[in-house]
Short mmCIF file of C-alpha atoms (C1' of nucleotides) in Angstrom, two decimals:
data_model
loop_
_atom_site.label_atom_id
_atom_site.label_comp_id
_atom_site.label_asym_id
_atom_site.label_seq_id
_atom_site.Cartn_x
_atom_site.Cartn_y
_atom_site.Cartn_z
CA MET A 5 -36.37 20.78 30.09
CA ASN A 6 -35.88 21.34 26.39
CA ILE A 7 -34.07 18.80 24.28
CA GLY A 8 -30.75 20.60 24.57
CA GLN A 9 -30.82 20.52 28.35
CA ALA A 10 -31.91 16.89 28.35
CA SER A 11 -29.04 16.19 26.00
CA ARG A 12 -26.49 17.84 28.26
CA ALA A 13 -27.97 16.15 31.32
CA SER A 14 -27.93 12.68 29.78
CA GLY A 15 -24.93 12.82 27.52
CA VAL A 16 -27.09 11.76 24.57
CA SER A 17 -27.05 14.15 21.61
CA ALA A 18 -30.27 15.94 20.70
CA LYS A 19 -30.09 14.28 17.32
CA MET A 20 -30.00 10.86 18.95
CA ILE A 21 -32.83 11.67 21.32
CA ARG A 22 -35.05 12.48 18.36
CA TYR A 23 -33.83 9.38 16.59
CA TYR A 24 -34.56 7.14 19.57
CA GLU A 25 -38.03 8.59 19.72
CA GLN A 26 -38.53 8.07 16.01
CA ILE A 27 -37.58 4.40 16.06
CA GLY A 28 -39.69 3.81 19.15
CA LEU A 29 -36.88 3.12 21.59
CA VAL A 30 -38.28 5.79 23.89
CA ARG A 31 -41.85 6.98 24.08
CA PRO A 32 -42.55 10.28 22.30
CA ALA A 33 -41.74 13.19 24.60
CA GLU A 34 -44.47 15.55 25.73
CA ARG A 35 -44.78 18.70 23.67
CA ARG A 36 -45.20 22.26 24.84
CA ASP A 37 -48.48 23.80 23.72
CA ASN A 38 -47.12 27.08 22.49
CA ASN A 39 -44.12 26.10 20.41
CA ASN A 40 -44.32 22.33 19.97
CA TYR A 41 -40.94 21.89 21.65
CA ARG A 42 -40.26 18.54 23.32
CA SER A 43 -40.37 18.65 27.10
CA PHE A 44 -38.31 16.28 29.29
CA ASP A 45 -38.26 15.48 32.97
CA GLU A 46 -35.82 13.60 35.24
CA ARG A 47 -37.39 10.30 34.36
CA ASN A 48 -36.73 10.81 30.66
CA VAL A 49 -33.18 11.81 31.38
CA ASN A 50 -32.66 8.67 33.45
CA GLU A 51 -33.90 6.56 30.58
CA LEU A 52 -31.52 8.28 28.23
CA ARG A 53 -28.65 7.66 30.60
CA PHE A 54 -29.69 4.00 30.80
CA ILE A 55 -29.64 3.79 27.03
CA LYS A 56 -26.30 5.49 26.79
CA ARG A 57 -24.72 3.13 29.28
CA ALA A 58 -26.23 0.12 27.52
CA ARG A 59 -24.93 1.31 24.14
CA SER A 60 -21.49 1.75 25.64
CA LEU A 61 -21.61 -1.92 26.61
CA GLY A 62 -22.39 -2.77 23.00
CA PHE A 63 -26.06 -3.68 23.32
CA SER A 64 -28.05 -3.19 20.14
CA VAL A 65 -31.09 -0.96 20.06
CA ASP A 66 -33.24 -4.08 19.93
CA GLU A 67 -31.64 -5.49 23.04
CA ILE A 68 -31.99 -2.17 24.79
CA THR A 69 -35.68 -2.13 23.98
CA ASN A 70 -35.99 -5.36 25.92
CA LEU A 71 -33.73 -4.19 28.72
CA LEU A 72 -35.75 -1.01 29.10
CA SER A 73 -39.03 -2.87 29.36
CA LEU A 74 -37.53 -5.21 31.95
CA TRP A 75 -36.22 -2.21 33.81
CA ARG A 76 -39.67 -0.64 33.90
CA ASP A 77 -41.23 -3.92 35.04
CA ARG A 78 -40.85 -4.12 38.78
CA ALA A 79 -41.80 -7.81 38.69
CA ARG A 80 -39.24 -8.90 36.09
CA PRO A 81 -37.36 -12.10 36.77
CA SER A 82 -33.66 -11.30 36.88
CA ARG A 83 -33.25 -14.43 34.79
CA ASP A 84 -34.52 -12.54 31.77
CA VAL A 85 -32.02 -9.75 32.19
CA LYS A 86 -29.18 -12.15 32.74
CA SER A 87 -30.16 -14.08 29.65
CA ILE A 88 -29.93 -11.00 27.46
CA ALA A 89 -26.60 -10.07 28.97
CA ASP A 90 -25.14 -13.56 28.58
CA GLN A 91 -26.31 -13.77 25.02
CA HIS A 92 -24.65 -10.47 24.30
CA VAL A 93 -21.43 -11.60 25.96
CA ALA A 94 -21.46 -14.68 23.76
CA GLU A 95 -21.88 -12.55 20.67
CA LEU A 96 -19.07 -10.26 21.77
CA GLU A 97 -16.84 -13.25 22.38
CA GLY A 98 -17.60 -14.57 18.93
CA ARG A 99 -16.71 -11.33 17.28
CA ILE A 100 -13.61 -10.96 19.42
CA ALA A 101 -12.48 -14.43 18.38
CA GLU A 102 -12.99 -13.57 14.72
CA MET A 103 -10.99 -10.39 14.97
CA GLN A 104 -8.39 -12.09 17.10
CA ALA A 105 -7.92 -14.66 14.36
CA MET A 106 -7.54 -11.92 11.76
CA ALA A 107 -5.03 -10.09 13.91
CA ASP A 108 -3.07 -13.25 14.65
CA THR A 109 -2.80 -14.13 10.98
CA LEU A 110 -1.77 -10.61 10.06
CA ARG A 111 0.76 -10.35 12.83
CA HIS A 112 2.31 -13.57 11.63
CA LEU A 113 2.44 -12.41 8.03
CA SER A 114 3.78 -9.02 9.00
CA GLY A 115 6.46 -10.70 11.09
CA CYS A 116 7.58 -12.57 7.99
CA CYS A 117 7.73 -9.39 5.91
CA ALA A 118 11.05 -7.57 5.68
CA GLY A 119 9.30 -4.22 5.39
CA ASP A 120 12.08 -2.59 3.39
CA ASP A 121 12.65 -1.37 -0.17
CA ARG A 122 12.47 -4.82 -1.69
CA PRO A 123 9.23 -5.92 -3.33
CA ASP A 124 9.02 -9.49 -1.97
CA CYS A 125 6.18 -9.61 0.51
CA PRO A 126 4.60 -12.61 2.21
CA ILE A 127 1.54 -10.52 3.02
CA LEU A 128 0.76 -9.96 -0.63
CA ALA A 129 1.71 -13.56 -1.33
CA ASP A 130 -0.89 -14.74 1.16
CA LEU A 131 -3.58 -12.47 -0.21
CA ALA A 132 -2.76 -13.53 -3.74
CA SER A 133 -2.78 -17.22 -2.95
CA GLY A 134 -6.27 -17.24 -1.56
CA ASP A 135 -5.13 -20.58 -0.17
CA PRO A 136 -6.30 -20.90 3.44
CA THR A 137 -3.33 -23.10 4.43
CA VAL A 138 -0.65 -20.44 4.14
CA GLY A 139 -1.23 -18.54 7.35
CA GLU A 140 -0.68 -19.86 10.87
CA ARG A 141 -4.00 -21.42 11.86
CA ARG A 142 -7.26 -20.43 10.31
CA ARG A 143 -9.60 -23.35 9.82
CA GLU A 144 -12.84 -21.47 9.22
CA ALA A 145 -12.18 -18.19 7.51
CA ALA A 146 -13.68 -15.56 9.76
CA ARG A 147 -16.19 -13.53 7.86
CA PRO A 148 -15.74 -9.79 8.00
CA PHE A 149 -17.37 -7.80 10.79
CA GLY A 150 -20.63 -6.80 9.21
CA GLY A 151 -22.18 -10.25 9.44
CA MET B 16 -16.49 -16.26 -18.32
CA ASN B 17 -19.78 -14.67 -17.40
CA ILE B 18 -20.29 -13.08 -14.04
CA GLY B 19 -21.87 -16.19 -12.57
CA GLN B 20 -18.89 -18.35 -13.43
CA ALA B 21 -16.47 -15.71 -12.17
CA SER B 22 -18.50 -15.60 -8.99
CA ARG B 23 -18.30 -19.34 -8.47
CA ALA B 24 -14.61 -19.39 -9.37
CA SER B 25 -13.72 -16.58 -6.96
CA GLY B 26 -16.21 -17.07 -4.18
CA VAL B 27 -17.37 -13.46 -4.56
CA SER B 28 -21.08 -13.04 -5.20
CA ALA B 29 -22.15 -11.58 -8.52
CA LYS B 30 -23.79 -8.77 -6.62
CA MET B 31 -20.51 -7.88 -4.97
CA ILE B 32 -18.56 -8.10 -8.21
CA ARG B 33 -20.86 -5.50 -9.73
CA TYR B 34 -20.60 -3.42 -6.59
CA TYR B 35 -16.80 -3.56 -6.56
CA GLU B 36 -16.82 -2.42 -10.16
CA GLN B 37 -19.26 0.37 -9.37
CA ILE B 38 -17.20 1.82 -6.54
CA GLY B 39 -14.00 1.52 -8.55
CA LEU B 40 -12.31 -1.21 -6.51
CA VAL B 41 -11.86 -3.23 -9.69
CA ARG B 42 -11.68 -1.89 -13.21
CA PRO B 43 -14.88 -2.24 -15.24
CA ALA B 44 -15.03 -5.68 -16.84
CA GLU B 45 -15.00 -6.05 -20.60
CA ARG B 46 -18.41 -6.41 -22.19
CA ARG B 47 -19.51 -8.84 -24.88
CA ASP B 48 -20.61 -7.14 -28.07
CA ASN B 49 -23.82 -9.03 -28.64
CA ASN B 50 -25.47 -9.00 -25.23
CA ASN B 51 -23.54 -6.52 -23.09
CA TYR B 52 -22.70 -9.24 -20.57
CA ARG B 53 -19.55 -8.75 -18.50
CA SER B 54 -16.66 -10.99 -19.52
CA PHE B 55 -14.01 -12.18 -17.04
CA ASP B 56 -10.69 -13.94 -17.41
CA GLU B 57 -8.34 -15.70 -14.97
CA ARG B 58 -6.70 -12.43 -14.04
CA ASN B 59 -10.00 -10.90 -12.96
CA VAL B 60 -10.82 -13.97 -10.93
CA ASN B 61 -7.45 -13.80 -9.19
CA GLU B 62 -8.13 -10.19 -8.27
CA LEU B 63 -11.50 -11.14 -6.87
CA ARG B 64 -9.92 -13.90 -4.82
CA PHE B 65 -7.35 -11.41 -3.55
CA ILE B 66 -10.14 -9.07 -2.52
CA LYS B 67 -12.07 -11.83 -0.86
CA ARG B 68 -9.11 -12.95 1.17
CA ALA B 69 -8.32 -9.37 2.16
CA ARG B 70 -11.93 -8.80 3.23
CA SER B 71 -11.82 -11.95 5.29
CA LEU B 72 -8.86 -10.47 7.13
CA GLY B 73 -10.95 -7.41 7.87
CA PHE B 74 -9.36 -4.94 5.49
CA SER B 75 -11.67 -2.17 4.37
CA VAL B 76 -12.35 -1.54 0.71
CA ASP B 77 -10.16 1.55 0.94
CA GLU B 78 -7.26 -0.45 2.30
CA ILE B 79 -7.79 -3.10 -0.35
CA THR B 80 -7.60 -0.44 -3.04
CA ASN B 81 -4.11 0.34 -1.80
CA LEU B 82 -3.16 -3.31 -1.39
CA LEU B 83 -4.31 -4.06 -4.91
CA SER B 84 -2.27 -1.27 -6.41
CA LEU B 85 0.79 -2.41 -4.47
CA TRP B 86 0.14 -5.94 -5.66
CA ARG B 87 0.06 -4.79 -9.25
CA ASP B 88 3.23 -2.75 -8.80
CA ARG B 89 6.19 -5.07 -9.24
CA ALA B 90 8.52 -2.44 -7.80
CA ARG B 91 6.58 -1.82 -4.57
CA PRO B 92 8.60 -1.58 -1.37
CA SER B 93 7.37 -4.27 0.99
CA ARG B 94 7.51 -1.57 3.62
CA ASP B 95 4.33 -0.05 2.21
CA VAL B 96 2.45 -3.32 2.41
CA LYS B 97 3.66 -4.01 5.91
CA SER B 98 2.65 -0.54 6.99
CA ILE B 99 -0.93 -1.08 5.85
CA ALA B 100 -1.05 -4.45 7.55
CA ASP B 101 0.38 -3.17 10.82
CA GLN B 102 -1.99 -0.26 10.86
CA HIS B 103 -4.87 -2.63 10.37
CA VAL B 104 -3.64 -4.90 13.13
CA ALA B 105 -3.51 -1.91 15.45
CA GLU B 106 -7.07 -1.00 14.58
CA LEU B 107 -8.20 -4.57 15.15
CA GLU B 108 -6.45 -4.62 18.49
CA GLY B 109 -8.15 -1.41 19.50
CA ARG B 110 -11.56 -2.75 18.69
CA ILE B 111 -10.80 -6.06 20.35
CA ALA B 112 -9.78 -4.21 23.51
CA GLU B 113 -13.02 -2.22 23.49
CA MET B 114 -15.13 -5.31 23.09
CA GLN B 115 -13.05 -7.18 25.61
CA ALA B 116 -13.76 -4.42 28.13
CA MET B 117 -17.48 -4.63 27.41
CA ALA B 118 -17.45 -8.39 27.77
CA ASP B 119 -15.43 -8.25 30.99
CA THR B 120 -17.83 -5.78 32.55
CA LEU B 121 -20.84 -7.78 31.48
CA ARG B 122 -19.41 -11.05 32.64
CA HIS B 123 -18.77 -9.49 36.01
CA LEU B 124 -22.28 -8.09 36.27
CA SER B 125 -23.84 -11.30 35.08
CA GLY B 126 -21.81 -13.21 37.66
CA CYS B 127 -23.36 -11.02 40.34
CA CYS B 128 -26.89 -11.63 39.05
CA ALA B 129 -28.89 -14.45 40.59
CA GLY B 130 -30.73 -15.08 37.33
CA ASP B 131 -33.86 -16.42 38.97
CA ASP B 132 -37.46 -15.33 39.52
CA ARG B 133 -36.55 -12.45 41.76
CA PRO B 134 -36.44 -8.95 40.29
CA ASP B 135 -33.23 -7.67 41.91
CA CYS B 136 -30.62 -7.40 39.24
CA PRO B 137 -27.16 -5.83 39.38
CA ILE B 138 -27.08 -5.63 35.60
CA LEU B 139 -30.07 -3.31 35.52
CA ALA B 140 -28.69 -1.50 38.53
CA ASP B 141 -25.49 -0.77 36.65
CA LEU B 142 -27.30 0.39 33.54
CA ALA B 143 -29.60 2.57 35.61
CA SER B 144 -26.80 4.13 37.61
CA GLY B 145 -24.91 5.41 34.64
CA ASP B 146 -22.12 5.70 37.18
CA PRO B 147 -18.88 4.46 35.67
CA THR B 148 -17.49 3.27 39.03
CA VAL B 149 -19.88 0.38 39.56
CA GLY B 150 -18.39 -2.17 37.21
CA GLU B 151 -14.99 -3.83 37.56
CA ARG B 152 -12.59 -1.53 35.74
CA ARG B 153 -13.71 0.76 33.03
CA ARG B 154 -11.89 4.08 32.99
CA GLU B 155 -12.83 5.41 29.56
CA ALA B 156 -16.19 4.10 28.50
CA ALA B 157 -15.56 2.29 25.25
CA ARG B 158 -17.73 3.75 22.57
CA PRO B 159 -19.85 1.27 20.66
CA PHE B 160 -18.44 -0.41 17.58
CA GLY B 161 -19.53 1.89 14.81
CA GLY B 162 -17.11 4.71 15.53
"C1'" DC C 8 -35.58 45.16 14.28
"C1'" DT C 9 -31.77 42.28 14.33
"C1'" DT C 10 -28.93 38.77 16.13
"C1'" DG C 11 -28.11 34.42 17.81
"C1'" DA C 12 -29.30 30.41 20.21
"C1'" DC C 13 -32.49 27.30 20.29
"C1'" DC C 14 -36.10 24.30 18.42
"C1'" DT C 15 -38.76 21.78 14.49
"C1'" DT C 16 -39.02 18.46 10.33
"C1'" DC C 17 -37.11 16.17 6.43
"C1'" DC C 18 -33.52 14.26 3.49
"C1'" DA C 19 -29.17 12.15 2.54
"C1'" DG C 20 -25.01 9.76 3.60
"C1'" DC C 21 -21.69 6.29 5.68
"C1'" DG C 22 -19.81 0.49 4.56
"C1'" DA C 23 -20.54 -3.73 2.74
"C1'" DT C 24 -23.98 -6.51 1.57
"C1'" DG C 25 -28.55 -8.83 0.54
"C1'" DG C 26 -33.03 -8.74 -1.69
"C1'" DG C 27 -35.93 -8.03 -5.30
"C1'" DA C 28 -38.29 -5.94 -9.37
"C1'" DA C 29 -38.49 -5.38 -14.39
"C1'" DG C 30 -36.64 -6.53 -18.49
"C1'" DG C 31 -33.22 -8.63 -22.18
"C1'" DC C 32 -30.85 -12.86 -23.92
"C1'" DG C 33 -29.95 -17.81 -25.08
"C1'" DC C 34 -30.96 -22.38 -25.32
"C1'" DA C 35 -33.86 -26.54 -24.90
"C1'" DT C 36 -38.21 -28.57 -25.39
"C1'" DC C 37 -42.91 -29.18 -26.82
"C1'" DG D 28 -43.15 -20.62 -32.95
"C1'" DA D 29 -44.37 -20.50 -28.20
"C1'" DT D 30 -43.03 -21.69 -23.63
"C1'" DG D 31 -40.02 -22.09 -19.93
"C1'" DC D 32 -35.78 -21.87 -17.46
"C1'" DG D 33 -31.58 -19.81 -16.24
"C1'" DC D 34 -28.66 -16.40 -16.91
"C1'" DC D 35 -27.65 -11.53 -17.48
"C1'" DT D 36 -28.68 -6.29 -17.11
"C1'" DT D 37 -29.88 -1.94 -14.33
"C1'" DC D 38 -32.15 0.22 -10.57
"C1'" DC D 39 -33.98 0.91 -6.05
"C1'" DC D 40 -34.60 -0.38 -1.12
"C1'" DA D 41 -33.12 -2.23 3.48
"C1'" DT D 42 -29.79 -3.04 6.94
"C1'" DC D 43 -27.45 -0.40 11.74
"C1'" DG D 44 -26.54 3.53 14.53
"C1'" DC D 45 -25.58 7.71 13.76
"C1'" DT D 46 -24.03 12.36 11.71
"C1'" DG D 47 -24.64 16.31 8.84
"C1'" DG D 48 -27.19 19.80 6.76
"C1'" DA D 49 -31.03 22.51 4.81
"C1'" DA D 50 -35.14 25.25 5.59
"C1'" DG D 51 -37.85 27.21 8.70
"C1'" DG D 52 -40.36 28.47 13.44
"C1'" DT D 53 -39.50 30.49 18.35
"C1'" DC D 54 -37.67 33.15 21.89
"C1'" DA D 55 -34.91 36.29 24.64
"C1'" DA D 56 -31.61 40.01 24.65
"C1'" DG D 57 -29.61 44.18 22.73
#
DNA sequence: CTTGACCTTCCAGCGATGGGAAGGCGCATC
DNA sequence: GATGCGCCTTCCCATCGCTGGAAGGTCAAG
């Protein structure tokens, strides 16, 4: 299989396949002698599918590196896999809570805003105040996503 | 005020103040004649606080550009502000739902995983299958955060 | 021979931020 | 006056996961 076929078979774009190889997430694909094209087999495609599914569950490339090596290790303790998953769930929950707090605050402010032609606006008032006691509840200001 | 004092007064790092100026989020600060240092007044600091608060609520720099210009416009219709806020809430909710779906799936899988010395692991099995019918409920695979 | 689909590498960008180098400026102290 | 410290300046690089594009090699069909 060429990269395009592997891409269609796995659902991972050719660009990403090359990228994953470049950063060492997958081992460099074999090359054809005549034209230097990458050559993929079913095994490679399965790995790509694994990666795609893991990405869709929000795992980072680093985490997937670990998951892949556990997957390849027939003697892995399932404890190790579970640990990675649980850690990731905790991180997701943390980020969800942050965004939930943002959304709650904004919903409250928006609910207080007439949303008409008049200029008075509690949303702007909150932003302008910078005072963290105006909104509903917001003890520790959630930092923006990027972390 | 020099940039360091403005930074401490606003809670925005000096690095970010320069960056915000560079990308045009805030107007270029005045410069002192003798040493070319930036010079800030209360108004600038208030703007920086506004930005900081807006960032902490997850608004993008683009959205903040609009919020700032509405803030400066005494004749703004509060409708415009509310619209930006509501749109942002909707986006937050969308991302929360995606991450919630990831977390739900992972919690389910983790709950099915013994997490001991044995190698059998439903988490890996799910990742390996790539089949979207294994997990709990997961119609449209949520794409990872980045968009 | 040309066309078009494929493949290759390399380079640059996104968004918001942190880190650091290399150098100028100002003040205090020896 | 030299030294040192802390502040300021600009500039470039890294993050993370990916997308886009340029410039060029390869291959099969018309």
